[in-house]
Coordinates of C-alpha atoms in Angstrom, one line a residue:
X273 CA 72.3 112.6 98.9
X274 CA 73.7 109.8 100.9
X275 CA 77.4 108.6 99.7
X276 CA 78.6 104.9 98.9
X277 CA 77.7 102.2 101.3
X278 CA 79.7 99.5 101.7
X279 CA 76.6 97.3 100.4
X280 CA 77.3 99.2 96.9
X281 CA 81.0 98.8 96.7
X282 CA 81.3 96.4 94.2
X283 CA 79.0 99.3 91.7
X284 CA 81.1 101.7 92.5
X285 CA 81.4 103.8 90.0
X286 CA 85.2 105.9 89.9
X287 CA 87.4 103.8 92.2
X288 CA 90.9 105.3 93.8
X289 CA 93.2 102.2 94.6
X290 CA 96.4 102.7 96.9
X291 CA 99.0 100.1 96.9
X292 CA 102.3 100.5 99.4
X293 CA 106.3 99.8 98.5
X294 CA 106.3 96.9 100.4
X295 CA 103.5 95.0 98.9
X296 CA 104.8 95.5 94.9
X297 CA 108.6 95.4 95.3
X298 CA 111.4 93.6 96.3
X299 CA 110.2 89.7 96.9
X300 CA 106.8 91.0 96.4
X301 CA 106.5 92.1 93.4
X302 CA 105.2 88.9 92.2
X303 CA 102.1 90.7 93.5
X304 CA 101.6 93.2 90.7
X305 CA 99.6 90.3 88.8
X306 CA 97.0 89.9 90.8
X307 CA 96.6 93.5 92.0
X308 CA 96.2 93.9 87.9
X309 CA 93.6 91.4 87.8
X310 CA 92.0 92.8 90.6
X311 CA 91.7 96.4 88.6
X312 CA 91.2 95.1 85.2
X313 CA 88.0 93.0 86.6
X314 CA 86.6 96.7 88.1
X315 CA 87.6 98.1 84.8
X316 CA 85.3 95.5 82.9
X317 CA 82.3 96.0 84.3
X318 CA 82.5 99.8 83.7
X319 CA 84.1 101.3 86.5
X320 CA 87.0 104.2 86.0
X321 CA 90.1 102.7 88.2
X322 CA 93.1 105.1 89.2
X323 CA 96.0 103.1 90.7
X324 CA 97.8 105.3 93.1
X325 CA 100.8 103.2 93.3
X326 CA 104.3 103.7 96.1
X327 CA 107.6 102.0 94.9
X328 CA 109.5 103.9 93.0
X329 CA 112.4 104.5 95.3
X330 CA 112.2 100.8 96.6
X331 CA 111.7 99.9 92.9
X332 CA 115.2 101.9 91.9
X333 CA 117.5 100.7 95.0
X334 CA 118.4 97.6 93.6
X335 CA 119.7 99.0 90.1
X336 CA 121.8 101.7 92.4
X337 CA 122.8 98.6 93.9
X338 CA 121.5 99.6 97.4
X339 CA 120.5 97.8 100.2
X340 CA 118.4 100.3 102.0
X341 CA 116.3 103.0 101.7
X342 CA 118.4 106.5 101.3
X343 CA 118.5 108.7 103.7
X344 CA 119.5 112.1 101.6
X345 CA 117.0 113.6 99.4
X346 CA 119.4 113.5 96.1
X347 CA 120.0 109.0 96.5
X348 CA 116.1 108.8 97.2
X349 CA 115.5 111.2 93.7
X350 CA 117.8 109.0 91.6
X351 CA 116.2 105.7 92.6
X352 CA 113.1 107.3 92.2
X353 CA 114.3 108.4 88.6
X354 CA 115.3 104.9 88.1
X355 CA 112.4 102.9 89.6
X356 CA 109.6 105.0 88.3
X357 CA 110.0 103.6 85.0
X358 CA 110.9 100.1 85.8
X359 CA 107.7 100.0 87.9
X360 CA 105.5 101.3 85.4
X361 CA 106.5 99.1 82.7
X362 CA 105.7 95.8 84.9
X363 CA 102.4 97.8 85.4
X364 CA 102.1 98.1 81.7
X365 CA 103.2 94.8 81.0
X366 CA 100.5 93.2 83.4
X367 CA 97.5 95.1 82.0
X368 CA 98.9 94.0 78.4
X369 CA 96.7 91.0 79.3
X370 CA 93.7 93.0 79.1
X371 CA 94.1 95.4 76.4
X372 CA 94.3 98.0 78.9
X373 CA 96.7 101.2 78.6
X374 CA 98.3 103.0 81.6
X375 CA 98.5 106.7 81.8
X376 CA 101.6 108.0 83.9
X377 CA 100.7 110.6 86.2
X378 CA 103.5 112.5 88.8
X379 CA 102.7 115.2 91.4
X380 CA 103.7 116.6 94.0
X381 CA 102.1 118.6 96.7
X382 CA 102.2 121.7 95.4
X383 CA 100.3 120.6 91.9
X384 CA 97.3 120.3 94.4
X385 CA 97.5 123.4 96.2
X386 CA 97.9 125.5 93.3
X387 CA 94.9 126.3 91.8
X388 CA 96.1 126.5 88.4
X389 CA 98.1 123.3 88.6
X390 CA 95.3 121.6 90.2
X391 CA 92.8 122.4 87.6
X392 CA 95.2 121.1 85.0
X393 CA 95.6 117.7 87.0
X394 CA 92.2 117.4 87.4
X395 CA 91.2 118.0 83.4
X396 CA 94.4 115.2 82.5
X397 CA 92.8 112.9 84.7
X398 CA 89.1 113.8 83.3
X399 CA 90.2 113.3 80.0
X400 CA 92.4 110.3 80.5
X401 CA 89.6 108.4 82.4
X402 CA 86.9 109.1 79.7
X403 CA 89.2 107.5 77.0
X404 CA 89.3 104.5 79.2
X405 CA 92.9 104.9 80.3
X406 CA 94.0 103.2 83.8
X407 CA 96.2 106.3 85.2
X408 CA 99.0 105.4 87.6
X409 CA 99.6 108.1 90.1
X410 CA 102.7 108.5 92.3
X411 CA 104.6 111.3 93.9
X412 CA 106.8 112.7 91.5
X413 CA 109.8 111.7 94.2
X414 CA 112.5 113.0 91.5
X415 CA 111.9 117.1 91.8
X416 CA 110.1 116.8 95.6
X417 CA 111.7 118.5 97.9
X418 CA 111.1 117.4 102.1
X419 CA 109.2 120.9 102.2
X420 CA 106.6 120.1 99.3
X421 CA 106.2 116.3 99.7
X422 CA 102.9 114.5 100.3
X423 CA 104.6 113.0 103.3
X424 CA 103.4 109.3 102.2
X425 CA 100.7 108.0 99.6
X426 CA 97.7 107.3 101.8
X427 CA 97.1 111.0 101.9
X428 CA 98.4 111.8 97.8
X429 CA 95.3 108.6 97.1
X430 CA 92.6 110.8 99.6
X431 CA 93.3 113.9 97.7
X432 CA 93.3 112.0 94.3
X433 CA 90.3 110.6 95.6
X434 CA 88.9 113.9 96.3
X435 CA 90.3 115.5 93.0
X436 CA 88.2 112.4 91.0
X437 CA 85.5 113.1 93.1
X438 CA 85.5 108.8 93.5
X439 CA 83.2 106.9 95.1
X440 CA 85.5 104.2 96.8
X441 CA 88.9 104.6 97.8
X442 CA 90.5 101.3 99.0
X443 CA 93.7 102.0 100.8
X444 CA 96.1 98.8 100.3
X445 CA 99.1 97.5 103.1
X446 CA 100.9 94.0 104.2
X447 CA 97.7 94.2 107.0
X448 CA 94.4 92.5 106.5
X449 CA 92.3 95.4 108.4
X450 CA 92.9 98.6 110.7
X451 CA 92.4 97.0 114.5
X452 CA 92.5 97.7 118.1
X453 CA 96.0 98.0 118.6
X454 CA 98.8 96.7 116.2
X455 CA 97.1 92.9 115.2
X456 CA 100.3 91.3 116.6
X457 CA 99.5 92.3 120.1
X458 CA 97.4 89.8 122.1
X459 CA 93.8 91.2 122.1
X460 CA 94.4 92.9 119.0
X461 CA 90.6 93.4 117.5
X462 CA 89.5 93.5 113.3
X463 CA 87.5 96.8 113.5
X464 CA 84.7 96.4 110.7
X465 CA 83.6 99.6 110.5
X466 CA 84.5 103.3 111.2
X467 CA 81.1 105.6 111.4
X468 CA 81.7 109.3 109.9
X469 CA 83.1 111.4 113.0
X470 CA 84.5 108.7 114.6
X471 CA 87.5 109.6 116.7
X472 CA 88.0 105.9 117.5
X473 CA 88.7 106.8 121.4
X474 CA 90.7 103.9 122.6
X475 CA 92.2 102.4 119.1
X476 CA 96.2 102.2 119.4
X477 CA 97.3 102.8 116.1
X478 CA 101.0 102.3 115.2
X479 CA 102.8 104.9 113.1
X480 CA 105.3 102.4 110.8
X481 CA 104.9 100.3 108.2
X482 CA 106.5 96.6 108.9
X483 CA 108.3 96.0 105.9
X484 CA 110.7 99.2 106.3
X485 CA 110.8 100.1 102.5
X486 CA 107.5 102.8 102.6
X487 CA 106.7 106.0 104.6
X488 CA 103.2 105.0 105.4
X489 CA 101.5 102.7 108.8
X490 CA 98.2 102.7 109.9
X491 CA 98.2 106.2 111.3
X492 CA 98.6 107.5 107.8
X493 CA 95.8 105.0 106.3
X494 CA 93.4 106.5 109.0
X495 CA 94.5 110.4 108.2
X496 CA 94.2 109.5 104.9
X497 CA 90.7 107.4 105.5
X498 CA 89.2 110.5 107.0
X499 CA 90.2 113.2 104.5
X500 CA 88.7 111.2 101.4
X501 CA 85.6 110.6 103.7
X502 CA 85.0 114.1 104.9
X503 CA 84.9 114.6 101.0
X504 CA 82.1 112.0 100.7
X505 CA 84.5 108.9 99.4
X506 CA 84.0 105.6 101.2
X507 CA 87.2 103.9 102.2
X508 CA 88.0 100.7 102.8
X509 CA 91.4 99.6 104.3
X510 CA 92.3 96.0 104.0
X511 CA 95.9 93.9 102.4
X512 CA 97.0 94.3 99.0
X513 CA 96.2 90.2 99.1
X514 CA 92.7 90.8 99.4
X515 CA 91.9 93.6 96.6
X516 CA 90.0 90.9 94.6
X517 CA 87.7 90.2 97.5
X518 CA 87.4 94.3 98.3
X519 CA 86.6 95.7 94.8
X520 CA 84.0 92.6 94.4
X521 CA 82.4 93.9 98.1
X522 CA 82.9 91.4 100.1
X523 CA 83.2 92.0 104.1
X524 CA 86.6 92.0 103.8
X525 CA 89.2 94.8 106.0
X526 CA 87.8 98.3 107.7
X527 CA 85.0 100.4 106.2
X528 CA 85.4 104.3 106.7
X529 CA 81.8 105.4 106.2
X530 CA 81.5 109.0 104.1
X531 CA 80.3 112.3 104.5
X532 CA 76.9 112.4 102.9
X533 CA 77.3 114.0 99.5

């Protein structure tokens, strides 16, 4: 059995979505609306839509009145603490609109490599996507430690992905596509399309994000891209701007072609 192609993207079935710090936070978090209507569209026609969602430190600095991301594990849990909650109620407060409930799910790294804990995720997110609930996933940043963290989101939304057993994970930044080199660069190439096994030889990827608030760049998106596809997920990479045009399947960012199932 052959997994998603990007012709069938817009039928997929159980959709992952990954959205950064920097593209629902600070001045951006004006984009929360639209990233909404984006998932509330997938979740009329039928499809199951996790959000795996970043910003709950960047979220919480503000309200610890900080001006920049901690640097000690005990600031970055408190703003966590604090932002976790203030991000998930503009999440709720958004779907509102649509008569859609969220469903707050935390883990950490160990919950997923504990068999135990991992069966128990996987049957709370089983359940809560057969009673039609939209489950917001994040790293539960308030009891990580630096030893049992994800590291950054891109690779907590492949193995979500992979938990689900989804179709289509779309892996959301502040940049349109994964390219050649960093798109700033002169001669800075859109690359449409990643086969399975692809080492993309030649492809200088950069490491950090732009806006400064996340952990994640487009080395993370790719790790990330090629764990959920190994798995059989497709994954498309694209902007948080375009979600709209990616969940509706049009030729929009980088496809990561899957295993076949």
């Amino acid at each position: 059995m052959t997994g998603l192609t990007r012709a069938g993207v817009a039928s997929a079935r159980r959709i992952v979505v990954k959205v950064g710090s920097s593209s629902i936070s600070g001045e951006n978090v004006g984009q929360i609306a639209p990233l909404v209507d984006a998932l509330a569209g997938a979740h009329a026609r039928g499809a199951e839509v996790v959000l795996v969602s970043s910003g709950a430190i960047a979220t919480g600095m503000p309200y610890l009145r900080l001006d920049a991301r901690p640097d000690d594990l005990a600031t970055q849990q408190a703003a966590a603490s604090v932002g976790q909650n203030i991000l998930i109620y503009r999440y709720q407060e958004s779907l509102r609109r649509f008569g859609i409930v969220a469903g707050q799910v935390l883990l950490t790294a160990g919950d997923l490599e504990n068999d135990t804990h991992r069966l128990n995720a996987q049957r709370a997110m089983e359940r809560l996507l057969g009673l039609r609930i939209l489950p917001i996933v994040n790293e539960n940043d308030t009891v990580a430690t630096h030893e049992i963290r994800f590291g950054d989101n891109d690779r907590l939304a492949a193995m979500v992905a992979e938990l689900t057993d989804a179709d289509l994970l779309v892996l959301l930044s502040d940049v349109d596509a994964l390219y050649t080199k960093p798109p700033h660069l002169e001669g800075a190439e859109r690359i449409g399309h990643v086969p399975f096994g692809d080492e993309l030889a030649g492809v200088e990827i950069g490491s950090i994000g732009r806006a400064g608030v996340g952990t994640g760049g487009a080395e993370t998106k790719v790790s990330a891209a090629r764990i959920a596809a190994a798995s059989g997920t497709g994954v498309l990479v694209t902007a948080t701007s375009l979600v709209a045009e990616a969940l509706a399947g049009e030729p929009v960012g980088t496809w990561f072609q899957p295993a076949a199932r």
